[in-house]
Amino acid sequence: MNPYLAGVILGLVLLLSFYLTGRGLGASGAMKSVVVTGVEVVAHEKAATSDFYGKYLEGESSPMKNWLVFQVLGVLVGGFLSGALAGRLSLKTEHAPGITSRKRMLMAILGGALFGFGSQFGRGCTSGAALSGMATLSLAGFVTMIAIFGTAYLFAYFFRKNWI
Amino acid sequence: MAPIIPIYEISQELNFLIAFIIGIGFGFALEQAGFSSSRKLAGMFYGYDTTVLKVFFTAAIVAMLGLLFLNHWELIDMSIIYVNEYYINSAIIGGVIMGVGFIIGGFCPGTSVCAAAIGKLDAMAYLGGALIGIFLFGETYPLWKDIYMKNYLGGIKLSTTLGISDGLLIFLIIAAATLMFWVGEWAEKKFRRSDISKEL
C-alpha cells in the first residue's frame, strides 16, 4: 500500500481511539501485563510487595483484563488478515544475506530485550509514547520520538551488516 | 460529546470489544504499510526505504489535525484526553535504550506483534526478548526508581513549552514533515537497494 495512504489510515485509527477512549494506541503496555501476570502466578508474595509489579496488582481483576491487552490481541488479528489478503503469510526468518538465521534470532532477542527495558524506563514505546504522545502534542511524545529515532541513526553504522 | 467511553460509562465488556476492534485496525494499517518486515523498517536508517518516516508522520499529523478540529467544533472534551506525562530523565534514557533496541532488533513492540502474526520467526523471538527486557526492568526497578521519577513536568504540551498556539505548532510540524518526506524520497533514489526492496 502507498505509505502515505497507510499513514492516513493509521492516523484515523489513532484518532478513533482518542475519540472513543480518550487515549491513544499502545503495545508495550500489554506486554507489561503479561510479565506482571507471570510474576504474580510464580511469586505472588513478591509481586504484591514490589514497587513495580505491585501498582498493577492493586485492583481486584487480573492485569490481563486490560484495555491494551485486548487492543494488542486485535493487532494480531488485523496483521494476520492484512497478511492473508496480501499473500504474505509464511513462517520465515528475515535477515541480510551476510548473516545467519541464528545470528538474526539472537539479535532479535537482544534488540527486543533492550526495547522492552527501554519502554518501561520511558513509559511507553513507539506507539504509546512517541506516536500517541505526538498526536496530543505532548512534549514527552516529541522527546521520546527524537531519542528513539536519533539513537537508532547514531548506531546504524555499527549494525549495518545485519540489514544491508 | 467525546471521548465516549469515559463520559458515558460504557460497560467493561463493550470497552474490551472496542479495544479489540481498534487493535484490528491498528494491526491492519501496520501490516499494509509493510511494517511486518524488519529489513523494511531498518531501511529507514540506511535510506533505502523511508516508509517508516512517511507512515509515522502522516499518521501523527492526521491525528493531531483531527483532535484540533474536534476540539474547535466542541465535539471532544480535551481536558479528559490523556497527555503523556513528561519526566525529563526517564523519557530520554528510555528513548535512547529503545533506539539501540530498534537498530539491533529491527522492530518496535507494535510492529513485532504484527510481523509475528504473519509468521515471522524473528518477530516472535523479538517478542520473547521484549518480555525478558520488561521483566529485567521490573526486577531491577529499585535501582532506577529515583532517576525514573526525577524531573517531573506533568502532562505538558510542546506548544505550551514553545509559547505558541496548537494550530501554529501543527502547521510547523506539517512544514517540517513535508521537507522530511522530500528528503526521504530523495534518499530512496540515492541509497536505492533494488536487491533488498525486491525481496520485501
CSV table of C-alpha atoms in Angstrom, one decimal:
chain,number,residue,atom,x,y,z
A,1,MET,CA,0.0,0.0,0.0
A,2,ASN,CA,1.2,3.6,-0.6
A,3,PRO,CA,2.9,4.6,2.6
A,4,TYR,CA,1.1,8.0,2.8
A,5,LEU,CA,-2.3,6.3,2.4
A,6,ALA,CA,-1.3,3.7,5.1
A,7,GLY,CA,-0.3,6.7,7.3
A,8,VAL,CA,-3.7,8.3,6.8
A,9,ILE,CA,-5.4,5.0,7.8
A,10,LEU,CA,-3.2,4.6,10.8
A,11,GLY,CA,-3.9,8.2,11.8
A,12,LEU,CA,-7.6,7.7,11.5
A,13,VAL,CA,-7.4,4.6,13.7
A,14,LEU,CA,-5.4,6.6,16.3
A,15,LEU,CA,-7.9,9.4,16.1
A,16,LEU,CA,-10.8,7.0,16.6
A,17,SER,CA,-9.1,5.6,19.7
A,18,PHE,CA,-8.8,9.1,21.2
A,19,TYR,CA,-12.5,9.8,20.2
A,20,LEU,CA,-13.8,6.7,21.8
A,21,THR,CA,-11.5,6.2,24.8
A,22,GLY,CA,-9.6,9.4,25.5
A,23,ARG,CA,-6.3,7.6,25.0
A,24,GLY,CA,-4.1,6.6,22.0
A,25,LEU,CA,-2.7,3.3,20.9
A,26,GLY,CA,-0.2,1.1,22.7
A,27,ALA,CA,1.8,-2.1,22.5
A,28,SER,CA,4.4,-2.4,25.3
A,29,GLY,CA,1.7,-1.9,28.0
A,30,ALA,CA,0.1,-5.1,27.0
A,31,MET,CA,3.4,-7.0,27.2
A,32,LYS,CA,3.9,-5.5,30.7
A,33,SER,CA,0.6,-7.0,31.7
A,34,VAL,CA,1.8,-10.4,30.5
A,35,VAL,CA,5.0,-10.1,32.6
A,36,VAL,CA,3.2,-8.8,35.7
A,37,THR,CA,0.7,-11.7,35.4
A,38,GLY,CA,3.6,-14.2,35.0
A,39,VAL,CA,5.4,-12.9,38.1
A,40,GLU,CA,2.2,-12.8,40.0
A,41,VAL,CA,1.5,-16.5,39.3
A,42,VAL,CA,5.0,-17.7,40.0
A,43,ALA,CA,5.8,-15.5,43.0
A,44,HIS,CA,2.6,-14.0,44.4
A,45,GLU,CA,4.0,-12.5,47.6
A,46,LYS,CA,7.0,-10.9,45.9
A,47,ALA,CA,4.8,-9.4,43.2
A,48,ALA,CA,2.3,-7.9,45.6
A,49,THR,CA,5.0,-6.1,47.7
A,50,SER,CA,7.2,-5.0,44.7
A,51,ASP,CA,7.2,-1.3,43.9
A,52,PHE,CA,7.0,-2.1,40.2
A,53,TYR,CA,4.6,-5.0,39.9
A,54,GLY,CA,2.5,-4.0,43.0
A,55,LYS,CA,1.0,-1.0,41.4
A,56,TYR,CA,-0.6,-3.1,38.6
A,57,LEU,CA,-2.0,-5.7,41.1
A,58,GLU,CA,-3.9,-3.3,43.4
A,59,GLY,CA,-7.3,-3.8,41.7
A,60,GLU,CA,-9.4,-6.9,42.1
A,61,SER,CA,-9.2,-8.1,38.5
A,62,SER,CA,-6.3,-9.6,36.7
A,63,PRO,CA,-3.8,-7.3,34.9
A,64,MET,CA,-4.7,-9.2,31.8
A,65,LYS,CA,-8.2,-7.7,31.9
A,66,ASN,CA,-6.8,-4.5,30.5
A,67,TRP,CA,-7.7,-2.3,27.5
A,68,LEU,CA,-4.3,-2.6,25.9
A,69,VAL,CA,-4.2,-6.4,26.2
A,70,PHE,CA,-7.4,-6.6,24.1
A,71,GLN,CA,-6.1,-4.0,21.7
A,72,VAL,CA,-2.9,-6.0,21.1
A,73,LEU,CA,-4.9,-9.2,20.5
A,74,GLY,CA,-6.7,-7.1,17.8
A,75,VAL,CA,-3.3,-6.2,16.3
A,76,LEU,CA,-2.5,-9.9,15.9
A,77,VAL,CA,-5.8,-10.4,14.1
A,78,GLY,CA,-5.5,-7.3,12.0
A,79,GLY,CA,-2.0,-8.1,11.0
A,80,PHE,CA,-2.9,-11.6,10.1
A,81,LEU,CA,-5.9,-10.5,8.0
A,82,SER,CA,-3.8,-8.0,6.1
A,83,GLY,CA,-1.0,-10.5,5.6
A,84,ALA,CA,-3.5,-13.1,4.3
A,85,LEU,CA,-5.1,-10.6,1.9
A,86,ALA,CA,-1.6,-9.6,0.6
A,87,GLY,CA,-0.4,-13.3,0.4
A,88,ARG,CA,2.4,-12.6,2.9
A,89,LEU,CA,1.7,-15.5,5.4
A,90,SER,CA,4.7,-17.7,5.7
A,91,LEU,CA,6.9,-19.0,8.5
A,92,LYS,CA,10.4,-17.5,7.9
A,93,THR,CA,13.3,-15.6,9.5
A,94,GLU,CA,14.1,-12.4,7.6
A,95,HIS,CA,17.8,-11.3,7.6
A,96,ALA,CA,20.5,-9.8,5.4
A,97,PRO,CA,22.4,-12.4,3.2
A,98,GLY,CA,25.6,-11.6,5.2
A,99,ILE,CA,24.4,-13.0,8.5
A,100,THR,CA,23.0,-16.4,9.5
A,101,SER,CA,19.4,-17.0,10.7
A,102,ARG,CA,20.8,-18.0,14.1
A,103,LYS,CA,22.6,-14.6,14.4
A,104,ARG,CA,19.4,-12.8,13.3
A,105,MET,CA,17.4,-14.7,16.0
A,106,LEU,CA,19.9,-13.8,18.7
A,107,MET,CA,19.9,-10.1,17.6
A,108,ALA,CA,16.1,-10.1,17.6
A,109,ILE,CA,16.0,-11.4,21.2
A,110,LEU,CA,18.7,-8.9,22.3
A,111,GLY,CA,17.0,-6.0,20.5
A,112,GLY,CA,13.6,-6.9,21.9
A,113,ALA,CA,15.0,-7.1,25.4
A,114,LEU,CA,16.6,-3.6,25.1
A,115,PHE,CA,13.4,-2.2,23.6
A,116,GLY,CA,11.3,-3.8,26.3
A,117,PHE,CA,13.5,-2.5,29.0
A,118,GLY,CA,13.6,1.0,27.5
A,119,SER,CA,9.8,1.0,27.0
A,120,GLN,CA,9.4,0.7,30.8
A,121,PHE,CA,12.0,3.3,31.5
A,122,GLY,CA,10.4,5.7,29.0
A,123,ARG,CA,6.8,5.0,30.0
A,124,GLY,CA,5.8,3.7,26.6
A,125,CYS,CA,7.1,2.6,23.2
A,126,THR,CA,6.9,4.0,19.7
A,127,SER,CA,3.1,3.5,19.8
A,128,GLY,CA,2.1,4.7,23.2
A,129,ALA,CA,4.8,7.3,23.9
A,130,ALA,CA,6.0,8.6,20.6
A,131,LEU,CA,3.1,8.3,18.1
A,132,SER,CA,0.1,8.8,20.5
A,133,GLY,CA,2.2,11.3,22.5
A,134,MET,CA,2.8,13.4,19.4
A,135,ALA,CA,-0.8,13.3,18.5
A,136,THR,CA,-1.7,15.2,21.7
A,137,LEU,CA,1.3,17.5,21.1
A,138,SER,CA,2.8,16.2,24.4
A,139,LEU,CA,6.4,17.3,25.0
A,140,ALA,CA,7.1,13.7,26.2
A,141,GLY,CA,6.0,12.3,22.9
A,142,PHE,CA,8.3,14.5,20.8
A,143,VAL,CA,11.3,13.9,23.2
A,144,THR,CA,10.8,10.1,23.1
A,145,MET,CA,10.4,10.1,19.3
A,146,ILE,CA,13.6,12.1,18.8
A,147,ALA,CA,15.5,9.9,21.3
A,148,ILE,CA,14.4,6.6,19.7
A,149,PHE,CA,15.0,7.6,16.1
A,150,GLY,CA,18.1,9.7,16.8
A,151,THR,CA,19.8,6.9,18.7
A,152,ALA,CA,18.9,4.3,16.0
A,153,TYR,CA,20.5,6.6,13.4
A,154,LEU,CA,23.6,7.1,15.6
A,155,PHE,CA,24.1,3.3,16.0
A,156,ALA,CA,23.0,2.3,12.4
A,157,TYR,CA,26.6,2.3,11.1
A,158,PHE,CA,27.7,-0.4,13.6
A,159,PHE,CA,24.9,-2.8,12.8
A,160,ARG,CA,24.7,-2.3,9.0
A,161,LYS,CA,25.8,-5.8,8.2
A,162,ASN,CA,22.6,-7.1,9.9
A,163,TRP,CA,20.4,-5.2,7.4
A,164,ILE,CA,22.2,-4.4,4.1
B,1,MET,CA,-19.5,14.6,23.3
B,2,ALA,CA,-16.3,12.6,23.1
B,3,PRO,CA,-14.4,10.8,24.5
B,4,ILE,CA,-17.3,8.4,24.5
B,5,ILE,CA,-16.2,5.6,26.9
B,6,PRO,CA,-15.1,7.8,29.9
B,7,ILE,CA,-18.1,10.1,29.6
B,8,TYR,CA,-20.9,7.6,29.1
B,9,GLU,CA,-19.5,4.9,31.4
B,10,ILE,CA,-19.6,2.1,28.9
B,11,SER,CA,-19.6,-1.5,30.3
B,12,GLN,CA,-16.2,-3.2,30.6
B,13,GLU,CA,-17.2,-6.0,28.1
B,14,LEU,CA,-18.1,-3.4,25.4
B,15,ASN,CA,-15.0,-1.4,26.2
B,16,PHE,CA,-12.8,-4.5,25.6
B,17,LEU,CA,-14.7,-5.3,22.4
B,18,ILE,CA,-13.9,-1.7,21.2
B,19,ALA,CA,-10.2,-2.2,22.2
B,20,PHE,CA,-10.1,-5.4,20.1
B,21,ILE,CA,-11.7,-3.8,17.0
B,22,ILE,CA,-9.4,-0.7,17.2
B,23,GLY,CA,-6.5,-3.2,17.5
B,24,ILE,CA,-7.6,-4.9,14.3
B,25,GLY,CA,-7.5,-1.5,12.6
B,26,PHE,CA,-4.1,-0.8,14.1
B,27,GLY,CA,-2.6,-4.2,13.1
B,28,PHE,CA,-4.1,-4.0,9.6
B,29,ALA,CA,-2.7,-0.5,9.0
B,30,LEU,CA,0.8,-1.5,10.2
B,31,GLU,CA,0.9,-4.6,8.1
B,32,GLN,CA,-0.5,-2.9,5.0
B,33,ALA,CA,2.3,-0.3,5.4
B,34,GLY,CA,4.8,-3.1,5.2
B,35,PHE,CA,5.9,-2.9,8.9
B,36,SER,CA,5.8,-6.7,9.2
B,37,SER,CA,9.3,-6.7,7.6
B,38,SER,CA,12.3,-5.8,9.8
B,39,ARG,CA,14.5,-5.1,6.8
B,40,LYS,CA,11.9,-2.6,5.5
B,41,LEU,CA,11.7,-0.9,8.9
B,42,ALA,CA,15.5,-0.8,9.2
B,43,GLY,CA,15.7,0.7,5.7
B,44,MET,CA,14.7,4.0,7.4
B,45,PHE,CA,18.2,4.1,9.0
B,46,TYR,CA,20.1,3.4,5.8
B,47,GLY,CA,18.0,5.4,3.4
B,48,TYR,CA,16.9,2.7,1.0
B,49,ASP,CA,13.3,2.6,2.4
B,50,THR,CA,11.8,5.5,4.3
B,51,THR,CA,8.3,4.1,4.7
B,52,VAL,CA,8.6,4.4,8.5
B,53,LEU,CA,9.1,8.2,8.2
B,54,LYS,CA,6.2,8.6,5.8
B,55,VAL,CA,3.7,6.5,7.7
B,56,PHE,CA,4.7,7.7,11.2
B,57,PHE,CA,4.5,11.4,10.4
B,58,THR,CA,1.4,11.1,8.2
B,59,ALA,CA,-0.4,9.3,11.0
B,60,ALA,CA,0.7,11.7,13.7
B,61,ILE,CA,-0.4,14.7,11.6
B,62,VAL,CA,-3.8,13.2,10.7
B,63,ALA,CA,-4.5,12.5,14.4
B,64,MET,CA,-3.2,16.0,15.5
B,65,LEU,CA,-5.4,17.7,13.0
B,66,GLY,CA,-8.4,15.5,13.9
B,67,LEU,CA,-8.1,16.4,17.6
B,68,LEU,CA,-7.6,20.1,16.7
B,69,PHE,CA,-10.8,20.2,14.7
B,70,LEU,CA,-12.8,18.1,17.0
B,71,ASN,CA,-11.8,20.5,19.8
B,72,HIS,CA,-12.6,23.5,17.7
B,73,TRP,CA,-16.1,22.3,16.9
B,74,GLU,CA,-16.5,21.4,20.6
B,75,LEU,CA,-17.1,17.7,19.8
B,76,ILE,CA,-14.4,16.5,22.2
B,77,ASP,CA,-13.5,17.4,25.8
B,78,MET,CA,-9.7,17.8,25.6
B,79,SER,CA,-9.5,18.1,29.3
B,80,ILE,CA,-10.0,14.3,29.7
B,81,ILE,CA,-7.7,13.3,26.8
B,82,TYR,CA,-4.6,11.7,28.1
B,83,VAL,CA,-1.5,13.8,27.5
B,84,ASN,CA,1.7,11.8,28.2
B,85,GLU,CA,3.4,12.9,31.4
B,86,TYR,CA,6.9,14.2,31.0
B,87,TYR,CA,9.7,13.0,33.2
B,88,ILE,CA,12.8,14.6,31.6
B,89,ASN,CA,15.4,11.9,32.5
B,90,SER,CA,13.4,8.8,32.0
B,91,ALA,CA,11.9,9.9,28.7
B,92,ILE,CA,15.4,10.5,27.3
B,93,ILE,CA,17.1,7.4,28.8
B,94,GLY,CA,14.2,5.2,27.9
B,95,GLY,CA,14.2,6.6,24.3
B,96,VAL,CA,17.9,6.0,23.9
B,97,ILE,CA,17.7,2.4,25.1
B,98,MET,CA,14.7,1.8,22.7
B,99,GLY,CA,16.7,3.4,19.9
B,100,VAL,CA,19.6,0.9,20.3
B,101,GLY,CA,17.0,-1.9,20.6
B,102,PHE,CA,15.4,-0.8,17.4
B,103,ILE,CA,18.6,-0.9,15.3
B,104,ILE,CA,19.6,-4.3,16.8
B,105,GLY,CA,16.2,-5.9,16.8
B,106,GLY,CA,14.7,-4.4,13.7
B,107,PHE,CA,11.2,-4.0,15.3
B,108,CYS,CA,9.4,-2.0,17.9
B,109,PRO,CA,6.9,-3.8,20.1
B,110,GLY,CA,3.8,-2.9,17.9
B,111,THR,CA,5.4,-3.9,14.6
B,112,SER,CA,6.8,-7.1,16.2
B,113,VAL,CA,3.2,-8.3,17.1
B,114,CYS,CA,2.1,-7.5,13.5
B,115,ALA,CA,5.1,-9.4,12.0
B,116,ALA,CA,4.6,-12.3,14.3
B,117,ALA,CA,1.0,-12.5,13.2
B,118,ILE,CA,2.1,-13.3,9.6
B,119,GLY,CA,4.7,-15.9,10.7
B,120,LYS,CA,8.0,-14.0,11.0
B,121,LEU,CA,10.0,-16.2,13.4
B,122,ASP,CA,12.5,-13.3,14.1
B,123,ALA,CA,9.5,-11.2,15.3
B,124,MET,CA,8.4,-14.0,17.7
B,125,ALA,CA,12.0,-14.1,19.1
B,126,TYR,CA,11.9,-10.3,19.4
B,127,LEU,CA,8.6,-10.6,21.4
B,128,GLY,CA,10.1,-13.1,23.7
B,129,GLY,CA,13.1,-10.7,24.1
B,130,ALA,CA,10.8,-7.8,24.9
B,131,LEU,CA,9.1,-9.8,27.7
B,132,ILE,CA,12.6,-10.6,29.1
B,133,GLY,CA,13.5,-6.9,29.0
B,134,ILE,CA,10.3,-5.8,30.8
B,135,PHE,CA,10.9,-8.5,33.4
B,136,LEU,CA,14.5,-7.3,33.9
B,137,PHE,CA,13.3,-3.7,34.4
B,138,GLY,CA,10.7,-5.0,36.9
B,139,GLU,CA,13.4,-6.9,38.8
B,140,THR,CA,15.9,-4.1,38.9
B,141,TYR,CA,13.3,-1.3,39.4
B,142,PRO,CA,14.6,-0.2,42.9
B,143,LEU,CA,17.9,0.7,41.1
B,144,TRP,CA,16.2,3.0,38.7
B,145,LYS,CA,13.4,4.3,40.8
B,146,ASP,CA,15.0,7.7,41.7
B,147,ILE,CA,16.0,8.6,38.1
B,148,TYR,CA,12.7,7.2,36.8
B,149,MET,CA,10.7,9.6,38.9
B,150,LYS,CA,13.1,12.6,38.6
B,151,ASN,CA,12.3,16.0,37.0
B,152,TYR,CA,8.6,15.6,36.6
B,153,LEU,CA,6.9,18.2,34.5
B,154,GLY,CA,3.4,16.7,34.2
B,155,GLY,CA,1.3,16.4,31.1
B,156,ILE,CA,2.9,19.3,29.4
B,157,LYS,CA,2.5,20.2,25.7
B,158,LEU,CA,5.2,21.2,23.3
B,159,SER,CA,3.1,24.2,22.2
B,160,THR,CA,3.0,25.4,25.8
B,161,THR,CA,6.8,25.0,26.2
B,162,LEU,CA,7.3,27.0,23.0
B,163,GLY,CA,4.7,29.5,23.9
B,164,ILE,CA,2.8,29.2,20.6
B,165,SER,CA,-0.7,28.0,19.7
B,166,ASP,CA,-1.5,24.4,19.0
B,167,GLY,CA,-2.5,25.4,15.4
B,168,LEU,CA,0.8,27.1,14.7
B,169,LEU,CA,2.7,24.1,16.1
B,170,ILE,CA,0.8,21.7,13.9
B,171,PHE,CA,1.4,24.0,10.9
B,172,LEU,CA,5.2,23.9,11.6
B,173,ILE,CA,5.1,20.1,12.0
B,174,ILE,CA,3.4,19.8,8.7
B,175,ALA,CA,6.0,22.0,7.1
B,176,ALA,CA,8.9,20.0,8.7
B,177,ALA,CA,7.3,16.7,7.7
B,178,THR,CA,6.9,17.9,4.1
B,179,LEU,CA,10.6,18.7,4.0
B,180,MET,CA,11.4,15.3,5.5
B,181,PHE,CA,9.2,13.5,3.0
B,182,TRP,CA,11.1,15.2,0.3
B,183,VAL,CA,14.4,14.2,1.8
B,184,GLY,CA,13.0,10.6,2.2
B,185,GLU,CA,12.0,10.4,-1.5
B,186,TRP,CA,15.5,11.7,-2.4
B,187,ALA,CA,17.2,9.2,-0.1
B,188,GLU,CA,15.3,6.3,-1.6
B,189,LYS,CA,16.8,7.1,-5.0
B,190,LYS,CA,20.3,7.9,-3.7
B,191,PHE,CA,20.6,4.8,-1.5
B,192,ARG,CA,18.5,2.6,-3.6
B,193,ARG,CA,19.0,-1.2,-3.0
B,194,SER,CA,16.9,-2.9,-5.6
B,195,ASP,CA,18.2,-6.3,-4.4
B,196,ILE,CA,16.7,-5.7,-0.9
B,197,SER,CA,13.5,-3.8,-2.0
B,198,LYS,CA,12.7,-6.7,-4.4
B,199,GLU,CA,12.6,-9.2,-1.6
B,200,LEU,CA,10.4,-7.1,0.8
